C-alpha angles and dihedrals in degrees: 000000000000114000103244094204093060082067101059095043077052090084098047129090114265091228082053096051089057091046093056096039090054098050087043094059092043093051088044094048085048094052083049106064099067087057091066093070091069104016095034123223105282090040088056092046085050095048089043100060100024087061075041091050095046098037082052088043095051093042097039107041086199108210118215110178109101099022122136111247086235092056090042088040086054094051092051098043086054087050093056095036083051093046094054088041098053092037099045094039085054092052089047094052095048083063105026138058102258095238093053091045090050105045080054094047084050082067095085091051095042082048085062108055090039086062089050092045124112115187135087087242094076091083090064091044080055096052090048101060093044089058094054098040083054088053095052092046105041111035092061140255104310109351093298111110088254113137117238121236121271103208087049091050082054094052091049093046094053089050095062094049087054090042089066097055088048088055089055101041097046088065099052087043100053094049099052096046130072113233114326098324087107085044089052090041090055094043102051084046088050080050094060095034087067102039104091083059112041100029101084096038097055086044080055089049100048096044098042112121109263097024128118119220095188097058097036091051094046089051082053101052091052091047090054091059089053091049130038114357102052105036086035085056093030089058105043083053084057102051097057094056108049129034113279082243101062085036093059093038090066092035081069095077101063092094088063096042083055089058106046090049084047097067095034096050107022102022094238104159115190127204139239095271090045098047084046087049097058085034089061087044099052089050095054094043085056096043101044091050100050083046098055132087092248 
C-alpha cells in the first residue's frame, strides 16, 4: 500500500521539510511535559509511540513476508535506538531546561559527523562543542548559579548516544523500505521496547481517582502526531531527497529550535552562558559536517 502523505511532501522543498520536522518535535516535546505529572515519564513515552506505532501501522500495512533479516534487523535496531532516545529525552526534559537538554541529546549526531570527518580541523569541531556544552553543565541552570540536575544530565547524555544510532539507522531504513512501512515496523518495535517500563505507569495514570482516561488518552494521541509520526516521517522524506550533508547541516540547528520553543511554550529563559553554550554546539555541528567526507 503506497503512503498518500509522501505525495504531497513531494511538492515541498526538502529544506523546508527539516525545518518543519525540528519545530514539530519540539513543540511536541514541549506539549509532552505536562503529561508527566499524571501519566508519568516513561507511561507518556509508552502511550506516545504505542498511538505512533498503530496510526503508521493502519496507514502503512508493512509487509513482511519476503523482507531480507538485515532489512528487518535495521528496522528493529531504529526502533530500539528511537525508543531510548524518546524515553530517555523525556526524562531529561522533566529535570533540565529543553534547550539544554537539547543542545546534550545533538552530541550523538555531532558524534557522527565528527567520525565521518576528514580533516585536521575535527578536532577543533570537537573542542568546540565540548566548550559549549561546558558552558551549558557547569555555569547553572539559567544563568543563575543553580546546579542542574545530575540524573537529568545522564539522561541527556544517553539520548544522544541513542540519537546516533537513530541517525544511522534512519537512513538504512529508509532505503530498504518503501514509503513509511520500515518507519511503522520500528515504531511498533520502540512501542514494545518501552513497554516493561511505561506500561504500568501509564495503567496507574489512566485509572487513578479523579483522572480522566478519555481526555488523557486523547492529549496523548495528539502529542504522538507531533512526535514522533509527522517529523519522523517528515525527516526520512527528507533524507532521501538531499545529501545527508546538507540534511545534517540543517539538523544543527535544532538546539537552537528547543530553545527558542522553550521559552515560547514552557517559559523557560536561558541565560548568556547558556545561549553561548548551543550556540558553540551548533557551530561545531555545521562545521564538522561541511568539513567532513558525507
Amino acid at each position: 500500500m503506497g503512503d498518500p502523505p509522501a505525495e504531497g511532501w513531494g511538492r515541498i522543498p526538502a529544506p523546508l521539510l527539516c525545518v518543519a520536522a525540528m519545530f514539530l518535535v519540539q513543540t511536541g516535546i514541549a506539549f509532552s511535559k505536562p503529561l508527566f505529572g499524571p501519566l508519568g515519564v516513561s507511561g507518556t513515552t509508552f502511550l506516545r509511540l504505542s498511538f505512533a506505532a498503530v496510526i503508521l501501522l493502519a496507514v502503512t500495512r508493512p509487509r513482511l513476508r519476503g523482507r531480507r533479516p538485515r532489512d528487518l534487523a535495521a528496522a528493529a535496531l531504529l526502533g530500539m535506538a528511537s525508543a531510548g532516545m524518546t524515553l530517555l529525552f523525556a526524562g531529561a526534559i522533566d529535570r533540565l531546561p529543553m534547550g539544554t537538554a537539547a543542545t546534550i541529546e545533538f552530541l550523538g549526531p555531532l558524534a557522527v559527523a565528527l567520525v565521518f570527518a576528514r580533516s585536521a580541523s575535527h578536532l577543533l569541531w570537537a573542542l568546540l562543542a565540548a566548550g559549549g556544552v561546558a558552558l551549558l553543565t557547569l555555569l547553572g541552570e539559567g544563568g543563575e548559579g543553580g546546579g542542574l540536575d545530575p540524573v537529568g544530565l545522564l539522561y541527556a547524555f544517553g539520548a544522544a548516544a541513542c540519537y546516533a544510532a537513530y541517525i544511522l539507522f534512519t537512513d538504512k531504513v529508509g532505503a530498504a523500505f518503501q514509503g513509511f512501512q520500515g518507519l511503522a515496523v520500528s515504531m511498533t518495535v520502540g512501542a514494545l521496547t518501552v513497554a516493561p517500563f511505561g506500561l504500568g505507569q501509564a495503567w496507574d495514570g489512566l485509572t487513578a481517582p479523579g483522572a480522566s482516561p478519555l481526555m488523557l488518552l486523547l492529549a496523548v494521541a495528539g502529542v504522538s502526531l507531533l512526535l514522533p509520526v509527522i517529523p519522523y516521517a517528515l525527516e526520512m522524506t527528507a533524507l532521501r531527497r538531499m545529501p545527508q550533508r546538507v540534511f545534517s547541516v540543517l539538523v544543527s540547528l535544532e538546539p537552537a529550535v528547543s530553545a527558542l520553543v522553550g521559552l515560547v511554550v514552557l517559559g523557560q529563559l536561558l541565560g548568556a552562558a547558556q545561549l553561548a553554550g548551543i550556540g558553540c554546539v551548533v557551530a561545531a555541528s555545521v562545521g564538522a559536517t561541511l568539513t567532513g567526507r558525507r
